[in-house]
Amino acid sequence: MENCIFCKIIRGEIPSKKVFEDEQILVVEDVSPQAPLHLLFLPKKHFENCLDMTINNEAVVGFILRKAGEIAKELGYAESGFRVVQNNGAGAGQSVFHIHFHLLAGREFAWPPG
Ligand code: AMP
């Protein structure tokens, strides 16, 4: 998508702090971290959120969850716990309409979330 900020990050047109990349996904540090660890998992193929999913997007979502667990474990957060968050729609806090999963760790997390 031409004007999507995350598509621009994926294309390298906007700088980012890259943590992992393969042919399907890019993992970068969030520019405004809400926890000591705050990473964003971005599928390279643009779709907005859960409402914009097709069967073609299902596999990458599963891959992202597995990869989030792997990275959290590698960085030492398996014991303490971590949170994976994905917002759908402005009313739920989505500000960038290219689906992404937040990996947050390194502090206490309240429930219910704010
Ligand atoms: P959401 O509110 O769930 O749509 O999350 C969007 C996230 O993208 C926020 O946590 C922002 O801090 C983050 N963000 C926005 N622009 C950038 C950027 N250029 N690089 C990294 N993270 C960004």
Coordinates of N, CA and C and ligand atoms in Angstrom, one line a residue:
M1 N 0.9 -1.2 0.0 CA 0.0 0.0 0.0 C 0.9 1.2 0.0
E2 N 0.6 2.1 -0.9 CA 1.5 3.3 -1.1 C 1.8 4.1 0.1
N3 N 0.7 4.5 0.8 CA 0.9 5.4 1.9 C 0.8 4.8 3.3
C4 N 0.9 3.5 3.4 CA 0.9 2.8 4.7 C 2.2 2.9 5.3
I5 N 2.3 3.4 6.6 CA 3.6 3.6 7.3 C 4.3 2.3 7.5
F6 N 3.6 1.2 7.8 CA 4.3 -0.1 8.0 C 4.7 -0.7 6.6
C7 N 4.0 -0.4 5.6 CA 4.5 -0.9 4.2 C 5.8 -0.1 3.9
K8 N 5.8 1.2 4.3 CA 7.1 2.0 4.1 C 8.2 1.4 4.9
I9 N 8.0 1.0 6.1 CA 9.0 0.4 7.0 C 9.5 -0.9 6.3
I10 N 8.6 -1.7 5.8 CA 8.9 -3.0 5.2 C 9.7 -2.8 3.9
R11 N 9.4 -1.7 3.2 CA 10.2 -1.4 2.0 C 11.5 -0.7 2.2
G12 N 11.7 -0.3 3.5 CA 12.9 0.4 3.9 C 12.9 1.9 3.6
E13 N 11.7 2.4 3.4 CA 11.6 3.9 3.1 C 11.6 4.7 4.4
I14 N 11.2 4.0 5.5 CA 11.2 4.7 6.8 C 12.2 3.8 7.7
P15 N 13.1 4.5 8.4 CA 14.0 3.7 9.2 C 13.4 2.9 10.3
S16 N 13.9 1.8 10.7 CA 13.3 1.1 11.9 C 14.5 0.3 12.5
K17 N 14.3 -0.1 13.7 CA 15.2 -1.0 14.4 C 14.7 -2.4 14.3
K18 N 15.4 -3.1 13.4 CA 15.0 -4.5 13.0 C 15.5 -5.5 13.9
V19 N 14.6 -6.4 14.3 CA 14.9 -7.5 15.3 C 15.0 -8.8 14.5
F20 N 14.1 -9.0 13.6 CA 14.0 -10.2 12.8 C 13.3 -9.9 11.5
E21 N 13.8 -10.6 10.4 CA 13.1 -10.5 9.1 C 13.3 -11.8 8.4
D22 N 12.2 -12.2 7.7 CA 12.3 -13.3 6.7 C 11.4 -12.9 5.6
E23 N 11.0 -13.9 4.7 CA 10.2 -13.5 3.5 C 8.8 -13.2 3.9
Q24 N 8.3 -13.6 5.1 CA 6.9 -13.4 5.4 C 6.7 -12.2 6.4
I25 N 7.6 -12.0 7.3 CA 7.4 -11.0 8.3 C 8.6 -10.1 8.6
L26 N 8.3 -9.0 9.2 CA 9.4 -8.1 9.8 C 9.0 -7.8 11.2
V27 N 10.1 -7.9 12.1 CA 9.9 -7.6 13.5 C 10.8 -6.4 13.8
V28 N 10.1 -5.3 14.4 CA 10.9 -4.1 14.7 C 10.5 -3.6 16.1
E29 N 11.4 -2.8 16.6 CA 11.1 -2.1 17.9 C 10.1 -1.1 17.7
D30 N 9.1 -1.0 18.7 CA 8.1 0.1 18.6 C 8.8 1.4 18.9
V31 N 8.4 2.4 18.2 CA 9.0 3.8 18.3 C 8.6 4.4 19.6
S32 N 7.6 4.0 20.2 CA 7.1 4.6 21.5 C 6.8 3.4 22.5
P33 N 7.9 2.9 23.0 CA 7.7 1.6 23.8 C 6.8 1.8 25.0
Q34 N 5.9 0.8 25.2 CA 5.0 0.8 26.4 C 5.5 -0.2 27.5
A35 N 6.6 -0.8 27.3 CA 7.2 -1.7 28.2 C 8.7 -1.8 27.9
P36 N 9.5 -2.4 28.8 CA 11.0 -2.5 28.5 C 11.2 -3.2 27.2
L37 N 10.4 -4.2 26.9 CA 10.5 -4.9 25.6 C 9.1 -4.5 24.9
H38 N 9.2 -3.9 23.7 CA 8.0 -3.6 22.9 C 8.3 -3.8 21.5
L39 N 8.0 -4.9 20.9 CA 8.3 -5.2 19.5 C 7.0 -5.2 18.7
L40 N 7.1 -4.9 17.4 CA 5.9 -5.0 16.5 C 6.2 -6.1 15.5
F41 N 5.3 -7.0 15.3 CA 5.4 -8.1 14.3 C 4.5 -7.7 13.1
L42 N 5.1 -7.5 12.0 CA 4.4 -7.0 10.8 C 4.4 -8.1 9.7
P43 N 3.3 -8.6 9.2 CA 3.3 -9.4 8.0 C 3.7 -8.5 6.8
K44 N 4.4 -9.0 5.9 CA 4.9 -8.2 4.8 C 3.7 -7.9 3.8
K45 N 2.8 -8.8 3.7 CA 1.6 -8.6 2.9 C 0.6 -7.8 3.6
H46 N 0.2 -6.6 3.1 CA -0.7 -5.7 3.8 C -2.1 -6.3 3.9
F47 N -2.6 -6.3 5.1 CA -4.1 -6.4 5.4 C -4.3 -5.6 6.7
E48 N -5.5 -5.1 6.9 CA -5.8 -4.1 7.9 C -5.8 -4.7 9.3
N49 N -6.6 -5.8 9.5 CA -6.9 -6.3 10.8 C -7.7 -7.6 10.6
C50 N -8.2 -8.1 11.7 CA -9.0 -9.4 11.7 C -10.1 -9.3 10.7
L51 N -10.7 -8.1 10.5 CA -11.9 -8.0 9.7 C -11.5 -8.1 8.2
D52 N -10.2 -8.0 7.9 CA -9.8 -7.9 6.5 C -9.0 -9.2 6.2
M53 N -9.2 -10.3 7.0 CA -8.5 -11.5 6.8 C -9.2 -12.4 5.8
T54 N -8.4 -13.2 5.1 CA -8.9 -14.3 4.3 C -8.1 -15.5 4.7
I55 N -8.5 -16.6 4.0 CA -7.8 -17.9 4.3 C -6.3 -17.7 4.0
N56 N -6.0 -16.8 3.0 CA -4.6 -16.6 2.6 C -3.7 -16.0 3.7
N57 N -4.3 -15.3 4.7 CA -3.6 -14.7 5.8 C -3.4 -15.5 7.0
E58 N -4.1 -16.7 7.1 CA -4.2 -17.4 8.3 C -2.8 -17.9 8.8
A59 N -2.0 -18.4 7.8 CA -0.8 -19.0 8.2 C 0.2 -18.0 8.8
V60 N 0.2 -16.8 8.3 CA 1.2 -15.9 8.8 C 0.9 -15.4 10.2
V61 N -0.4 -15.4 10.5 CA -0.8 -15.1 11.9 C -0.3 -16.1 12.9
G62 N -0.4 -17.4 12.5 CA 0.1 -18.5 13.4 C 1.6 -18.4 13.5
F63 N 2.2 -18.1 12.4 CA 3.7 -18.0 12.4 C 4.2 -16.9 13.3
I64 N 3.4 -15.8 13.3 CA 3.8 -14.6 14.1 C 3.7 -15.0 15.6
L65 N 2.6 -15.7 16.0 CA 2.5 -16.1 17.4 C 3.6 -17.0 17.8
R66 N 3.9 -17.9 17.0 CA 5.0 -18.9 17.3 C 6.3 -18.1 17.4
K67 N 6.6 -17.2 16.5 CA 7.8 -16.4 16.5 C 7.9 -15.5 17.7
A68 N 6.7 -14.9 18.1 CA 6.7 -14.0 19.3 C 7.1 -14.8 20.5
G69 N 6.7 -16.0 20.6 CA 7.1 -16.9 21.7 C 8.5 -17.2 21.7
E70 N 9.0 -17.5 20.5 CA 10.5 -17.8 20.4 C 11.3 -16.6 20.8
I71 N 11.0 -15.4 20.3 CA 11.8 -14.2 20.6 C 11.7 -13.9 22.1
A72 N 10.5 -14.0 22.6 CA 10.3 -13.7 24.1 C 11.2 -14.6 24.9
K73 N 11.2 -15.9 24.5 CA 12.0 -16.8 25.2 C 13.5 -16.5 25.1
E74 N 13.9 -16.3 23.8 CA 15.3 -15.9 23.6 C 15.8 -14.7 24.4
L75 N 14.9 -13.8 24.6 CA 15.3 -12.5 25.3 C 15.0 -12.7 26.8
G76 N 14.7 -13.9 27.3 CA 14.6 -14.1 28.7 C 13.3 -13.9 29.4
Y77 N 12.2 -13.8 28.7 CA 10.9 -13.4 29.2 C 9.9 -14.6 29.3
A78 N 10.4 -15.8 29.2 CA 9.5 -17.0 29.2 C 9.0 -17.2 30.6
E79 N 9.9 -17.0 31.6 CA 9.5 -17.2 33.0 C 8.6 -16.1 33.5
S80 N 9.0 -14.9 33.2 CA 8.2 -13.7 33.8 C 6.9 -13.5 33.1
G81 N 6.8 -14.0 31.9 CA 5.5 -13.8 31.1 C 5.7 -12.6 30.2
F82 N 4.8 -12.6 29.2 CA 4.8 -11.5 28.2 C 3.4 -11.4 27.7
R83 N 3.1 -10.3 26.9 CA 1.8 -10.1 26.4 C 1.9 -9.9 24.9
V84 N 1.0 -10.5 24.1 CA 0.8 -10.3 22.7 C -0.5 -9.6 22.5
V85 N -0.5 -8.4 21.8 CA -1.7 -7.6 21.7 C -1.9 -7.3 20.2
Q86 N -3.2 -7.3 19.8 CA -3.5 -6.9 18.4 C -4.8 -6.2 18.5
N87 N -4.8 -4.9 18.1 CA -6.0 -4.0 18.2 C -6.7 -4.0 16.8
N88 N -8.0 -4.0 16.9 CA -8.9 -4.0 15.7 C -9.8 -2.8 15.8
G89 N -9.5 -1.8 14.9 CA -10.4 -0.7 14.9 C -9.9 0.4 15.8
A90 N -10.2 1.7 15.4 CA -9.8 2.9 16.2 C -10.4 2.8 17.6
G91 N -11.6 2.3 17.8 CA -12.2 2.2 19.1 C -11.5 1.3 20.0
A92 N -10.7 0.3 19.5 CA -9.9 -0.6 20.3 C -8.4 -0.1 20.4
G93 N -8.1 1.0 19.8 CA -6.8 1.5 19.9 C -5.9 1.3 18.7
Q94 N -6.5 0.8 17.6 CA -5.7 0.6 16.4 C -5.4 2.0 15.8
S95 N -4.1 2.3 15.6 CA -3.8 3.6 15.0 C -3.1 3.4 13.6
V96 N -2.6 2.2 13.4 CA -2.0 1.9 12.0 C -2.7 0.8 11.4
F97 N -3.3 1.0 10.3 CA -4.2 0.0 9.7 C -3.5 -0.9 8.7
H98 N -2.4 -1.5 9.2 CA -1.7 -2.6 8.6 C -1.5 -3.6 9.8
I99 N -2.1 -4.7 9.8 CA -2.2 -5.6 10.9 C -0.8 -5.8 11.5
H100 N -0.7 -5.7 12.9 CA 0.5 -5.9 13.6 C 0.2 -6.5 15.0
F101 N 1.2 -7.2 15.5 CA 1.1 -7.8 16.8 C 2.1 -7.2 17.7
H102 N 1.7 -6.6 18.8 CA 2.6 -6.1 19.8 C 3.1 -7.2 20.7
L103 N 4.4 -7.3 20.9 CA 5.0 -8.2 22.0 C 5.5 -7.2 23.1
L104 N 4.9 -7.4 24.3 CA 5.3 -6.5 25.4 C 5.8 -7.4 26.5
A105 N 6.9 -7.0 27.2 CA 7.4 -7.7 28.3 C 8.3 -6.8 29.1
G106 N 8.6 -7.3 30.4 CA 9.5 -6.6 31.2 C 8.9 -5.8 32.3
R107 N 7.6 -5.9 32.5 CA 6.9 -5.2 33.6 C 5.7 -6.0 33.9
E108 N 5.0 -5.5 35.0 CA 3.7 -6.1 35.3 C 2.6 -5.7 34.4
F109 N 1.7 -6.6 34.1 CA 0.5 -6.2 33.2 C -0.8 -6.4 33.9
A110 N -1.6 -5.4 33.8 CA -2.9 -5.4 34.5 C -3.9 -6.2 33.7
W111 N -4.9 -6.7 34.3 CA -6.1 -7.3 33.6 C -7.4 -6.9 34.3
P112 N -8.4 -6.4 33.7 CA -8.5 -6.2 32.2 C -7.6 -5.1 31.7
P113 N -7.1 -5.2 30.4 CA -6.3 -4.2 29.9 C -7.0 -2.9 29.7
G114 N -6.3 -1.8 29.7 CA -7.0 -0.5 29.6 C -7.5 -0.1 28.3
Ligands
AMP1 P1 -1.7 0.3 17.2 O1 -2.1 1.5 18.0 O2 -2.1 -1.0 17.8 O3 -2.2 0.5 15.8 O4 -0.1 0.3 17.2 C1 0.6 1.1 16.3 C2 2.0 1.1 16.9 O5 2.9 1.5 15.9 C3 2.2 2.1 18.1 O6 2.6 1.4 19.3 C4 3.2 3.1 17.6 O7 4.1 3.5 18.6 C5 3.9 2.3 16.6 N1 4.6 3.0 15.5 C6 4.1 4.1 14.8 N2 5.0 4.5 13.9 C7 6.1 3.7 14.1 C8 7.4 3.7 13.4 N3 7.7 4.5 12.4 N4 8.3 2.8 13.9 C9 7.9 1.9 14.9 N5 6.8 1.9 15.5 C10 5.8 2.8 15.1

